[in-house]
PDB file of N, CA and C in Angstrom:
ATOM      1  N   MET A 145      12.969 -26.463  -5.144  1.00 47.00           N
ATOM      2  CA  MET A 145      12.544 -26.119  -3.805  1.00 47.00           C
ATOM      3  C   MET A 145      12.486 -24.592  -3.701  1.00 47.00           C
ATOM      4  N   SER A 146      11.415 -24.074  -3.124  1.00 52.00           N
ATOM      5  CA  SER A 146      11.252 -22.629  -3.032  1.00 52.00           C
ATOM      6  C   SER A 146      12.206 -22.045  -1.990  1.00 52.00           C
ATOM      7  N   ALA A 147      12.343 -20.707  -2.059  1.00 53.00           N
ATOM      8  CA  ALA A 147      13.298 -20.027  -1.183  1.00 53.00           C
ATOM      9  C   ALA A 147      12.845 -20.014   0.273  1.00 53.00           C
ATOM     10  N   ASP A 148      11.536 -20.194   0.533  1.00 52.00           N
ATOM     11  CA  ASP A 148      11.074 -20.129   1.915  1.00 52.00           C
ATOM     12  C   ASP A 148      11.047 -21.504   2.588  1.00 52.00           C
ATOM     13  N   ARG A 149      11.651 -22.498   1.977  1.00 54.00           N
ATOM     14  CA  ARG A 149      11.702 -23.841   2.559  1.00 54.00           C
ATOM     15  C   ARG A 149      13.151 -24.292   2.670  1.00 54.00           C
ATOM     16  N   ARG A 150      13.432 -25.008   3.726  1.00 56.00           N
ATOM     17  CA  ARG A 150      14.769 -25.572   3.894  1.00 56.00           C
ATOM     18  C   ARG A 150      14.610 -27.069   4.146  1.00 56.00           C
ATOM     19  N   PRO A 151      15.519 -27.871   3.655  1.00 57.00           N
ATOM     20  CA  PRO A 151      15.353 -29.323   3.793  1.00 57.00           C
ATOM     21  C   PRO A 151      15.591 -29.781   5.229  1.00 57.00           C
ATOM     22  N   ARG A 152      14.851 -30.815   5.621  1.00 55.00           N
ATOM     23  CA  ARG A 152      15.075 -31.465   6.908  1.00 55.00           C
ATOM     24  C   ARG A 152      16.007 -32.640   6.669  1.00 55.00           C
ATOM     25  N   GLY A 153      16.410 -33.268   7.720  1.00 58.00           N
ATOM     26  CA  GLY A 153      17.310 -34.412   7.609  1.00 58.00           C
ATOM     27  C   GLY A 153      16.703 -35.577   6.843  1.00 58.00           C
ATOM     28  N   ASP A 154      15.373 -35.739   6.890  1.00 60.00           N
ATOM     29  CA  ASP A 154      14.745 -36.860   6.202  1.00 60.00           C
ATOM     30  C   ASP A 154      14.342 -36.522   4.769  1.00 60.00           C
ATOM     31  N   GLY A 155      14.755 -35.385   4.262  1.00 56.00           N
ATOM     32  CA  GLY A 155      14.477 -35.007   2.886  1.00 56.00           C
ATOM     33  C   GLY A 155      13.221 -34.166   2.709  1.00 56.00           C
ATOM     34  N   ALA A 156      12.358 -34.093   3.713  1.00 57.00           N
ATOM     35  CA  ALA A 156      11.150 -33.282   3.618  1.00 57.00           C
ATOM     36  C   ALA A 156      11.507 -31.812   3.857  1.00 57.00           C
ATOM     37  N   ALA A 157      10.711 -30.936   3.305  1.00 59.00           N
ATOM     38  CA  ALA A 157      10.964 -29.506   3.443  1.00 59.00           C
ATOM     39  C   ALA A 157      10.183 -28.948   4.627  1.00 59.00           C
ATOM     40  N   VAL A 158      10.790 -27.996   5.323  1.00 61.00           N
ATOM     41  CA  VAL A 158      10.162 -27.311   6.445  1.00 61.00           C
ATOM     42  C   VAL A 158      10.007 -25.857   6.052  1.00 61.00           C
ATOM     43  N   ARG A 159       8.837 -25.293   6.304  1.00 59.00           N
ATOM     44  CA  ARG A 159       8.583 -23.896   5.956  1.00 59.00           C
ATOM     45  C   ARG A 159       9.397 -22.963   6.852  1.00 59.00           C
ATOM     46  N   ASP A 160      10.009 -21.964   6.237  1.00 63.00           N
ATOM     47  CA  ASP A 160      10.749 -20.952   6.984  1.00 63.00           C
ATOM     48  C   ASP A 160       9.753 -19.934   7.520  1.00 63.00           C
ATOM     49  N   PRO A 161       9.545 -19.841   8.822  1.00 65.00           N
ATOM     50  CA  PRO A 161       8.522 -18.955   9.360  1.00 65.00           C
ATOM     51  C   PRO A 161       8.842 -17.474   9.191  1.00 65.00           C
ATOM     52  N   ALA A 162      10.078 -17.126   8.903  1.00 64.00           N
ATOM     53  CA  ALA A 162      10.431 -15.715   8.742  1.00 64.00           C
ATOM     54  C   ALA A 162      10.215 -15.219   7.327  1.00 64.00           C
ATOM     55  N   ALA A 163      10.019 -16.101   6.374  1.00 74.00           N
ATOM     56  CA  ALA A 163       9.903 -15.687   4.978  1.00 74.00           C
ATOM     57  C   ALA A 163       8.584 -14.981   4.693  1.00 74.00           C
ATOM     58  N   GLN A 164       7.475 -15.471   5.230  1.00 79.00           N
ATOM     59  CA  GLN A 164       6.175 -14.872   4.924  1.00 79.00           C
ATOM     60  C   GLN A 164       6.060 -13.432   5.430  1.00 79.00           C
ATOM     61  N   PRO A 165       6.426 -13.129   6.674  1.00 80.00           N
ATOM     62  CA  PRO A 165       6.360 -11.726   7.093  1.00 80.00           C
ATOM     63  C   PRO A 165       7.260 -10.820   6.257  1.00 80.00           C
ATOM     64  N   GLU A 166       8.415 -11.337   5.830  1.00 84.00           N
ATOM     65  CA  GLU A 166       9.308 -10.526   4.996  1.00 84.00           C
ATOM     66  C   GLU A 166       8.658 -10.228   3.651  1.00 84.00           C
ATOM     67  N   ARG A 167       8.022 -11.222   3.054  1.00 86.00           N
ATOM     68  CA  ARG A 167       7.332 -10.993   1.777  1.00 86.00           C
ATOM     69  C   ARG A 167       6.183 -10.009   1.958  1.00 86.00           C
ATOM     70  N   THR A 168       5.474 -10.114   3.065  1.00 86.00           N
ATOM     71  CA  THR A 168       4.370  -9.202   3.328  1.00 86.00           C
ATOM     72  C   THR A 168       4.881  -7.780   3.525  1.00 86.00           C
ATOM     73  N   ARG A 169       5.984  -7.631   4.238  1.00 87.00           N
ATOM     74  CA  ARG A 169       6.602  -6.311   4.426  1.00 87.00           C
ATOM     75  C   ARG A 169       6.974  -5.694   3.090  1.00 87.00           C
ATOM     76  N   MET A 170       7.604  -6.503   2.240  1.00 90.00           N
ATOM     77  CA  MET A 170       8.005  -5.993   0.921  1.00 90.00           C
ATOM     78  C   MET A 170       6.784  -5.646   0.070  1.00 90.00           C
ATOM     79  N   ALA A 171       5.702  -6.402   0.194  1.00 90.00           N
ATOM     80  CA  ALA A 171       4.482  -6.110  -0.561  1.00 90.00           C
ATOM     81  C   ALA A 171       3.874  -4.775  -0.117  1.00 90.00           C
ATOM     82  N   TRP A 172       3.865  -4.504   1.190  1.00 89.00           N
ATOM     83  CA  TRP A 172       3.367  -3.211   1.668  1.00 89.00           C
ATOM     84  C   TRP A 172       4.226  -2.075   1.123  1.00 89.00           C
ATOM     85  N   ARG A 173       5.533  -2.281   1.083  1.00 92.00           N
ATOM     86  CA  ARG A 173       6.420  -1.226   0.562  1.00 92.00           C
ATOM     87  C   ARG A 173       6.186  -0.994  -0.926  1.00 92.00           C
ATOM     88  N   ARG A 174       6.038  -2.071  -1.692  1.00 93.00           N
ATOM     89  CA  ARG A 174       5.765  -1.928  -3.132  1.00 93.00           C
ATOM     90  C   ARG A 174       4.428  -1.238  -3.369  1.00 93.00           C
ATOM     91  N   THR A 175       3.442  -1.581  -2.582  1.00 91.00           N
ATOM     92  CA  THR A 175       2.127  -0.971  -2.742  1.00 91.00           C
ATOM     93  C   THR A 175       2.175   0.519  -2.427  1.00 91.00           C
ATOM     94  N   THR A 176       2.906   0.874  -1.383  1.00 92.00           N
ATOM     95  CA  THR A 176       3.039   2.286  -1.033  1.00 92.00           C
ATOM     96  C   THR A 176       3.753   3.061  -2.136  1.00 92.00           C
ATOM     97  N   LEU A 177       4.779   2.461  -2.726  1.00 92.00           N
ATOM     98  CA  LEU A 177       5.493   3.114  -3.817  1.00 92.00           C
ATOM     99  C   LEU A 177       4.595   3.267  -5.046  1.00 92.00           C
ATOM    100  N   ALA A 178       3.837   2.239  -5.386  1.00 92.00           N
ATOM    101  CA  ALA A 178       2.915   2.324  -6.520  1.00 92.00           C
ATOM    102  C   ALA A 178       1.834   3.371  -6.258  1.00 92.00           C
ATOM    103  N   PHE A 179       1.365   3.439  -5.028  1.00 91.00           N
ATOM    104  CA  PHE A 179       0.365   4.425  -4.630  1.00 91.00           C
ATOM    105  C   PHE A 179       0.933   5.831  -4.826  1.00 91.00           C
ATOM    106  N   ALA A 180       2.182   6.042  -4.437  1.00 92.00           N
ATOM    107  CA  ALA A 180       2.822   7.348  -4.606  1.00 92.00           C
ATOM    108  C   ALA A 180       2.919   7.723  -6.081  1.00 92.00           C
ATOM    109  N   ALA A 181       3.236   6.750  -6.932  1.00 93.00           N
ATOM    110  CA  ALA A 181       3.322   7.024  -8.373  1.00 93.00           C
ATOM    111  C   ALA A 181       1.959   7.426  -8.930  1.00 93.00           C
ATOM    112  N   VAL A 182       0.904   6.757  -8.495  1.00 90.00           N
ATOM    113  CA  VAL A 182      -0.442   7.094  -8.970  1.00 90.00           C
ATOM    114  C   VAL A 182      -0.844   8.489  -8.504  1.00 90.00           C
ATOM    115  N   VAL A 183      -0.536   8.827  -7.268  1.00 90.00           N
ATOM    116  CA  VAL A 183      -0.861  10.164  -6.762  1.00 90.00           C
ATOM    117  C   VAL A 183      -0.044  11.229  -7.501  1.00 90.00           C
ATOM    118  N   ALA A 184       1.201  10.917  -7.837  1.00 91.00           N
ATOM    119  CA  ALA A 184       2.007  11.865  -8.624  1.00 91.00           C
ATOM    120  C   ALA A 184       1.386  12.081 -10.008  1.00 91.00           C
ATOM    121  N   LEU A 185       0.895  11.020 -10.622  1.00 88.00           N
ATOM    122  CA  LEU A 185       0.210  11.165 -11.909  1.00 88.00           C
ATOM    123  C   LEU A 185      -1.091  11.950 -11.761  1.00 88.00           C
ATOM    124  N   LEU A 186      -1.776  11.759 -10.653  1.00 86.00           N
ATOM    125  CA  LEU A 186      -2.990  12.524 -10.376  1.00 86.00           C
ATOM    126  C   LEU A 186      -2.663  14.005 -10.256  1.00 86.00           C
ATOM    127  N   ALA A 187      -1.605  14.337  -9.535  1.00 86.00           N
ATOM    128  CA  ALA A 187      -1.193  15.736  -9.390  1.00 86.00           C
ATOM    129  C   ALA A 187      -0.748  16.306 -10.726  1.00 86.00           C
ATOM    130  N   ARG A 188      -0.050  15.504 -11.503  1.00 87.00           N
ATOM    131  CA  ARG A 188       0.385  15.962 -12.826  1.00 87.00           C
ATOM    132  C   ARG A 188      -0.815  16.264 -13.714  1.00 87.00           C
ATOM    133  N   GLY A 189      -1.837  15.402 -13.656  1.00 83.00           N
ATOM    134  CA  GLY A 189      -3.046  15.633 -14.440  1.00 83.00           C
ATOM    135  C   GLY A 189      -3.763  16.904 -14.028  1.00 83.00           C
ATOM    136  N   ALA A 190      -3.736  17.213 -12.735  1.00 82.00           N
ATOM    137  CA  ALA A 190      -4.396  18.426 -12.252  1.00 82.00           C
ATOM    138  C   ALA A 190      -3.611  19.673 -12.613  1.00 82.00           C
ATOM    139  N   LEU A 191      -2.289  19.567 -12.625  1.00 83.00           N
ATOM    140  CA  LEU A 191      -1.453  20.739 -12.870  1.00 83.00           C
ATOM    141  C   LEU A 191      -1.057  20.910 -14.335  1.00 83.00           C
ATOM    142  N   HIS A 192      -1.337  19.911 -15.152  1.00 79.00           N
ATOM    143  CA  HIS A 192      -0.925  19.928 -16.553  1.00 79.00           C
ATOM    144  C   HIS A 192      -1.619  21.066 -17.306  1.00 79.00           C
ATOM    145  N   ASP A 193      -0.856  21.821 -18.029  1.00 66.00           N
ATOM    146  CA  ASP A 193      -1.350  22.942 -18.844  1.00 66.00           C
ATOM    147  C   ASP A 193      -2.143  23.965 -18.044  1.00 66.00           C
ATOM    148  N   GLY A 194      -1.778  24.118 -16.794  1.00 73.00           N
ATOM    149  CA  GLY A 194      -2.427  25.147 -15.971  1.00 73.00           C
ATOM    150  C   GLY A 194      -3.929  24.964 -15.884  1.00 73.00           C
ATOM    151  N   GLY A 195      -4.355  23.774 -15.520  1.00 72.00           N
ATOM    152  CA  GLY A 195      -5.782  23.480 -15.407  1.00 72.00           C
ATOM    153  C   GLY A 195      -6.470  24.392 -14.414  1.00 72.00           C
ATOM    154  N   PRO A 196      -7.799  24.328 -14.386  1.00 79.00           N
ATOM    155  CA  PRO A 196      -8.540  25.198 -13.457  1.00 79.00           C
ATOM    156  C   PRO A 196      -8.247  24.828 -12.007  1.00 79.00           C
ATOM    157  N   PRO A 197      -8.285  25.805 -11.134  1.00 82.00           N
ATOM    158  CA  PRO A 197      -7.976  25.547  -9.724  1.00 82.00           C
ATOM    159  C   PRO A 197      -8.894  24.520  -9.067  1.00 82.00           C
ATOM    160  N   ARG A 198     -10.093  24.300  -9.601  1.00 83.00           N
ATOM    161  CA  ARG A 198     -10.990  23.316  -8.988  1.00 83.00           C
ATOM    162  C   ARG A 198     -10.451  21.894  -9.123  1.00 83.00           C
ATOM    163  N   GLN A 199      -9.489  21.687 -10.028  1.00 82.00           N
ATOM    164  CA  GLN A 199      -8.853  20.372 -10.158  1.00 82.00           C
ATOM    165  C   GLN A 199      -7.838  20.119  -9.042  1.00 82.00           C
ATOM    166  N   TYR A 200      -7.412  21.168  -8.384  1.00 86.00           N
ATOM    167  CA  TYR A 200      -6.397  21.009  -7.352  1.00 86.00           C
ATOM    168  C   TYR A 200      -6.949  20.314  -6.105  1.00 86.00           C
ATOM    169  N   VAL A 201      -8.225  20.500  -5.836  1.00 87.00           N
ATOM    170  CA  VAL A 201      -8.820  19.926  -4.629  1.00 87.00           C
ATOM    171  C   VAL A 201      -8.762  18.396  -4.648  1.00 87.00           C
ATOM    172  N   PRO A 202      -9.244  17.721  -5.733  1.00 86.00           N
ATOM    173  CA  PRO A 202      -9.130  16.259  -5.711  1.00 86.00           C
ATOM    174  C   PRO A 202      -7.684  15.773  -5.702  1.00 86.00           C
ATOM    175  N   ALA A 203      -6.781  16.516  -6.343  1.00 86.00           N
ATOM    176  CA  ALA A 203      -5.369  16.124  -6.325  1.00 86.00           C
ATOM    177  C   ALA A 203      -4.802  16.247  -4.912  1.00 86.00           C
ATOM    178  N   ALA A 204      -5.168  17.304  -4.210  1.00 89.00           N
ATOM    179  CA  ALA A 204      -4.707  17.473  -2.823  1.00 89.00           C
ATOM    180  C   ALA A 204      -5.315  16.404  -1.922  1.00 89.00           C
ATOM    181  N   LEU A 205      -6.587  16.065  -2.148  1.00 90.00           N
ATOM    182  CA  LEU A 205      -7.209  14.993  -1.374  1.00 90.00           C
ATOM    183  C   LEU A 205      -6.528  13.653  -1.645  1.00 90.00           C
ATOM    184  N   GLY A 206      -6.124  13.425  -2.894  1.00 90.00           N
ATOM    185  CA  GLY A 206      -5.384  12.203  -3.224  1.00 90.00           C
ATOM    186  C   GLY A 206      -4.071  12.136  -2.464  1.00 90.00           C
ATOM    187  N   ALA A 207      -3.384  13.267  -2.350  1.00 92.00           N
ATOM    188  CA  ALA A 207      -2.128  13.304  -1.596  1.00 92.00           C
ATOM    189  C   ALA A 207      -2.377  13.033  -0.109  1.00 92.00           C
ATOM    190  N   LEU A 208      -3.460  13.575   0.434  1.00 94.00           N
ATOM    191  CA  LEU A 208      -3.781  13.315   1.840  1.00 94.00           C
ATOM    192  C   LEU A 208      -4.136  11.850   2.071  1.00 94.00           C
ATOM    193  N   VAL A 209      -4.855  11.262   1.127  1.00 94.00           N
ATOM    194  CA  VAL A 209      -5.203   9.841   1.241  1.00 94.00           C
ATOM    195  C   VAL A 209      -3.941   8.996   1.171  1.00 94.00           C
ATOM    196  N   TRP A 210      -3.002   9.387   0.306  1.00 93.00           N
ATOM    197  CA  TRP A 210      -1.743   8.648   0.229  1.00 93.00           C
ATOM    198  C   TRP A 210      -0.990   8.738   1.561  1.00 93.00           C
ATOM    199  N   LEU A 211      -0.997   9.899   2.180  1.00 94.00           N
ATOM    200  CA  LEU A 211      -0.342  10.033   3.486  1.00 94.00           C
ATOM    201  C   LEU A 211      -1.008   9.143   4.534  1.00 94.00           C
ATOM    202  N   ALA A 212      -2.334   9.054   4.485  1.00 94.00           N
ATOM    203  CA  ALA A 212      -3.036   8.159   5.411  1.00 94.00           C
ATOM    204  C   ALA A 212      -2.644   6.706   5.145  1.00 94.00           C
ATOM    205  N   PHE A 213      -2.573   6.328   3.856  1.00 93.00           N
ATOM    206  CA  PHE A 213      -2.172   4.969   3.509  1.00 93.00           C
ATOM    207  C   PHE A 213      -0.734   4.701   3.934  1.00 93.00           C
ATOM    208  N   LEU A 214       0.114   5.688   3.774  1.00 94.00           N
ATOM    209  CA  LEU A 214       1.505   5.551   4.208  1.00 94.00           C
ATOM    210  C   LEU A 214       1.578   5.272   5.710  1.00 94.00           C
ATOM    211  N   GLY A 215       0.754   5.956   6.484  1.00 94.00           N
ATOM    212  CA  GLY A 215       0.703   5.699   7.924  1.00 94.00           C
ATOM    213  C   GLY A 215       0.220   4.290   8.235  1.00 94.00           C
ATOM    214  N   LEU A 216      -0.817   3.843   7.528  1.00 92.00           N
ATOM    215  CA  LEU A 216      -1.307   2.475   7.727  1.00 92.00           C
ATOM    216  C   LEU A 216      -0.237   1.445   7.378  1.00 92.00           C
ATOM    217  N   ALA A 217       0.421   1.658   6.248  1.00 92.00           N
ATOM    218  CA  ALA A 217       1.446   0.712   5.806  1.00 92.00           C
ATOM    219  C   ALA A 217       2.617   0.684   6.782  1.00 92.00           C
ATOM    220  N   HIS A 218       3.020   1.850   7.254  1.00 92.00           N
ATOM    221  CA  HIS A 218       4.140   1.906   8.197  1.00 92.00           C
ATOM    222  C   HIS A 218       3.786   1.167   9.490  1.00 92.00           C
ATOM    223  N   ARG A 219       2.561   1.365   9.955  1.00 91.00           N
ATOM    224  CA  ARG A 219       2.137   0.676  11.174  1.00 91.00           C
ATOM    225  C   ARG A 219       2.123  -0.840  10.970  1.00 91.00           C
ATOM    226  N   ARG A 220       1.659  -1.285   9.810  1.00 90.00           N
ATOM    227  CA  ARG A 220       1.616  -2.726   9.539  1.00 90.00           C
ATOM    228  C   ARG A 220       3.025  -3.303   9.382  1.00 90.00           C
ATOM    229  N   ILE A 221       3.906  -2.572   8.707  1.00 89.00           N
ATOM    230  CA  ILE A 221       5.284  -3.040   8.539  1.00 89.00           C
ATOM    231  C   ILE A 221       5.961  -3.192   9.897  1.00 89.00           C
ATOM    232  N   ARG A 222       5.734  -2.236  10.788  1.00 90.00           N
ATOM    233  CA  ARG A 222       6.322  -2.332  12.130  1.00 90.00           C
ATOM    234  C   ARG A 222       5.716  -3.489  12.917  1.00 90.00           C
ATOM    235  N   ALA A 223       4.450  -3.785  12.691  1.00 88.00           N
ATOM    236  CA  ALA A 223       3.805  -4.904  13.388  1.00 88.00           C
ATOM    237  C   ALA A 223       4.369  -6.241  12.921  1.00 88.00           C
ATOM    238  N   LEU A 224       4.947  -6.284  11.728  1.00 84.00           N
ATOM    239  CA  LEU A 224       5.508  -7.524  11.205  1.00 84.00           C
ATOM    240  C   LEU A 224       6.928  -7.780  11.699  1.00 84.00           C
ATOM    241  N   ASP A 225       7.487  -6.882  12.496  1.00 84.00           N
ATOM    242  CA  ASP A 225       8.864  -7.040  12.985  1.00 84.00           C
ATOM    243  C   ASP A 225       8.983  -7.997  14.168  1.00 84.00           C
ATOM    244  N   VAL A 226       7.884  -8.427  14.725  1.00 81.00           N
ATOM    245  CA  VAL A 226       7.933  -9.353  15.860  1.00 81.00           C
ATOM    246  C   VAL A 226       8.035 -10.787  15.341  1.00 81.00           C
ATOM    247  N   PRO A 227       8.515 -11.711  16.179  1.00 78.00           N
ATOM    248  CA  PRO A 227       8.675 -13.100  15.707  1.00 78.00           C
ATOM    249  C   PRO A 227       7.374 -13.753  15.239  1.00 78.00           C
ATOM    250  N   ARG A 228       6.263 -13.508  15.932  1.00 79.00           N
ATOM    251  CA  ARG A 228       4.971 -14.088  15.532  1.00 79.00           C
ATOM    252  C   ARG A 228       3.973 -12.949  15.328  1.00 79.00           C
ATOM    253  N   PRO A 229       3.983 -12.315  14.141  1.00 80.00           N
ATOM    254  CA  PRO A 229       3.086 -11.171  13.927  1.00 80.00           C
ATOM    255  C   PRO A 229       1.625 -11.597  13.919  1.00 80.00           C
ATOM    256  N   GLY A 230       0.789 -10.697  14.388  1.00 83.00           N
ATOM    257  CA  GLY A 230      -0.649 -10.946  14.388  1.00 83.00           C
ATOM    258  C   GLY A 230      -1.233 -10.716  13.001  1.00 83.00           C
ATOM    259  N   THR A 231      -2.500 -11.013  12.878  1.00 86.00           N
ATOM    260  CA  THR A 231      -3.163 -10.825  11.596  1.00 86.00           C
ATOM    261  C   THR A 231      -3.510  -9.351  11.400  1.00 86.00           C
ATOM    262  N   LEU A 232      -3.785  -9.008  10.176  1.00 87.00           N
ATOM    263  CA  LEU A 232      -4.189  -7.650   9.839  1.00 87.00           C
ATOM    264  C   LEU A 232      -5.589  -7.420  10.383  1.00 87.00           C
ATOM    265  N   GLY A 233      -5.765  -6.329  11.108  1.00 89.00           N
ATOM    266  CA  GLY A 233      -7.072  -6.029  11.688  1.00 89.00           C
ATOM    267  C   GLY A 233      -8.089  -5.641  10.623  1.00 89.00           C
ATOM    268  N   THR A 234      -9.337  -5.876  10.923  1.00 92.00           N
ATOM    269  CA  THR A 234     -10.412  -5.571   9.984  1.00 92.00           C
ATOM    270  C   THR A 234     -10.484  -4.082   9.689  1.00 92.00           C
ATOM    271  N   ARG A 235     -10.353  -3.255  10.707  1.00 93.00           N
ATOM    272  CA  ARG A 235     -10.411  -1.800  10.510  1.00 93.00           C
ATOM    273  C   ARG A 235      -9.269  -1.320   9.625  1.00 93.00           C
ATOM    274  N   THR A 236      -8.083  -1.875   9.833  1.00 90.00           N
ATOM    275  CA  THR A 236      -6.937  -1.493   9.005  1.00 90.00           C
ATOM    276  C   THR A 236      -7.154  -1.928   7.561  1.00 90.00           C
ATOM    277  N   ALA A 237      -7.691  -3.121   7.377  1.00 91.00           N
ATOM    278  CA  ALA A 237      -7.947  -3.610   6.013  1.00 91.00           C
ATOM    279  C   ALA A 237      -8.980  -2.734   5.310  1.00 91.00           C
ATOM    280  N   TYR A 238     -10.054  -2.369   6.008  1.00 94.00           N
ATOM    281  CA  TYR A 238     -11.069  -1.501   5.416  1.00 94.00           C
ATOM    282  C   TYR A 238     -10.495  -0.116   5.105  1.00 94.00           C
ATOM    283  N   ALA A 239      -9.682   0.413   6.002  1.00 93.00           N
ATOM    284  CA  ALA A 239      -9.082   1.728   5.774  1.00 93.00           C
ATOM    285  C   ALA A 239      -8.150   1.697   4.568  1.00 93.00           C
ATOM    286  N   ALA A 240      -7.337   0.641   4.446  1.00 92.00           N
ATOM    287  CA  ALA A 240      -6.443   0.525   3.286  1.00 92.00           C
ATOM    288  C   ALA A 240      -7.239   0.395   2.000  1.00 92.00           C
ATOM    289  N   ALA A 241      -8.310  -0.380   2.018  1.00 92.00           N
ATOM    290  CA  ALA A 241      -9.151  -0.524   0.825  1.00 92.00           C
ATOM    291  C   ALA A 241      -9.820   0.793   0.466  1.00 92.00           C
ATOM    292  N   LEU A 242     -10.293   1.522   1.459  1.00 93.00           N
ATOM    293  CA  LEU A 242     -10.921   2.818   1.207  1.00 93.00           C
ATOM    294  C   LEU A 242      -9.924   3.801   0.594  1.00 93.00           C
ATOM    295  N   CYS A 243      -8.711   3.829   1.136  1.00 91.00           N
ATOM    296  CA  CYS A 243      -7.675   4.701   0.577  1.00 91.00           C
ATOM    297  C   CYS A 243      -7.378   4.330  -0.877  1.00 91.00           C
ATOM    298  N   THR A 244      -7.258   3.037  -1.127  1.00 89.00           N
ATOM    299  CA  THR A 244      -6.909   2.564  -2.464  1.00 89.00           C
ATOM    300  C   THR A 244      -8.021   2.872  -3.463  1.00 89.00           C
ATOM    301  N   LEU A 245      -9.255   2.718  -3.071  1.00 91.00           N
ATOM    302  CA  LEU A 245     -10.368   2.952  -3.984  1.00 91.00           C
ATOM    303  C   LEU A 245     -10.684   4.429  -4.178  1.00 91.00           C
ATOM    304  N   SER A 246     -10.299   5.269  -3.251  1.00 91.00           N
ATOM    305  CA  SER A 246     -10.615   6.691  -3.379  1.00 91.00           C
ATOM    306  C   SER A 246      -9.734   7.391  -4.415  1.00 91.00           C
ATOM    307  N   VAL A 247      -8.514   6.945  -4.600  1.00 87.00           N
ATOM    308  CA  VAL A 247      -7.620   7.632  -5.540  1.00 87.00           C
ATOM    309  C   VAL A 247      -8.120   7.549  -6.989  1.00 87.00           C
ATOM    310  N   PRO A 248      -8.569   6.398  -7.489  1.00 87.00           N
ATOM    311  CA  PRO A 248      -9.125   6.406  -8.850  1.00 87.00           C
ATOM    312  C   PRO A 248     -10.356   7.309  -8.979  1.00 87.00           C
ATOM    313  N   ILE A 249     -11.141   7.400  -7.917  1.00 90.00           N
ATOM    314  CA  ILE A 249     -12.298   8.296  -7.956  1.00 90.00           C
ATOM    315  C   ILE A 249     -11.831   9.738  -8.096  1.00 90.00           C
ATOM    316  N   PHE A 250     -10.789  10.115  -7.342  1.00 87.00           N
ATOM    317  CA  PHE A 250     -10.242  11.468  -7.477  1.00 87.00           C
ATOM    318  C   PHE A 250      -9.696  11.693  -8.885  1.00 87.00           C
ATOM    319  N   GLY A 251      -9.092  10.662  -9.469  1.00 84.00           N
ATOM    320  CA  GLY A 251      -8.575  10.778 -10.833  1.00 84.00           C
ATOM    321  C   GLY A 251      -9.684  11.039 -11.835  1.00 84.00           C
ATOM    322  N   VAL A 252     -10.788  10.358 -11.683  1.00 86.00           N
ATOM    323  CA  VAL A 252     -11.927  10.575 -12.588  1.00 86.00           C
ATOM    324  C   VAL A 252     -12.473  11.988 -12.403  1.00 86.00           C
ATOM    325  N   VAL A 253     -12.531  12.452 -11.172  1.00 85.00           N
ATOM    326  CA  VAL A 253     -13.022  13.813 -10.909  1.00 85.00           C
ATOM    327  C   VAL A 253     -12.103  14.836 -11.572  1.00 85.00           C
ATOM    328  N   VAL A 254     -10.794  14.655 -11.454  1.00 81.00           N
ATOM    329  CA  VAL A 254      -9.845  15.577 -12.093  1.00 81.00           C
ATOM    330  C   VAL A 254     -10.032  15.535 -13.608  1.00 81.00           C
ATOM    331  N   TRP A 255     -10.238  14.353 -14.158  1.00 81.00           N
ATOM    332  CA  TRP A 255     -10.392  14.209 -15.607  1.00 81.00           C
ATOM    333  C   TRP A 255     -11.667  14.866 -16.092  1.00 81.00           C
ATOM    334  N   LEU A 256     -12.741  14.777 -15.302  1.00 83.00           N
ATOM    335  CA  LEU A 256     -14.019  15.360 -15.704  1.00 83.00           C
ATOM    336  C   LEU A 256     -14.060  16.869 -15.550  1.00 83.00           C
ATOM    337  N   LEU A 257     -13.279  17.428 -14.646  1.00 77.00           N
ATOM    338  CA  LEU A 257     -13.319  18.889 -14.431  1.00 77.00           C
ATOM    339  C   LEU A 257     -12.610  19.644 -15.508  1.00 77.00           C
TER     340      LEU A 257
END
């Protein structure tokens, strides 16, 4: 029996409604941490061996995008603290996807410069 189910008196399992928001909260936190690690590697690539200053711009943009993603994640984590959290908004989902996809692009730009 999975951790998010508890047995009923008749032997059938009932879903724990608090487990899914908790897993979603933890997933946002893990994603934010992984995002920070990628941005740190991006900054390291730009600063490694005293690269040209033009590499600093995409690395700085990556850090700004990470800060924007951090704000989105924090807002979503706080929205999950209510007993019946709402769904993720379309604008928030698009913004998170845009942030996530922009960092590899910045990495390629740093690598090419």
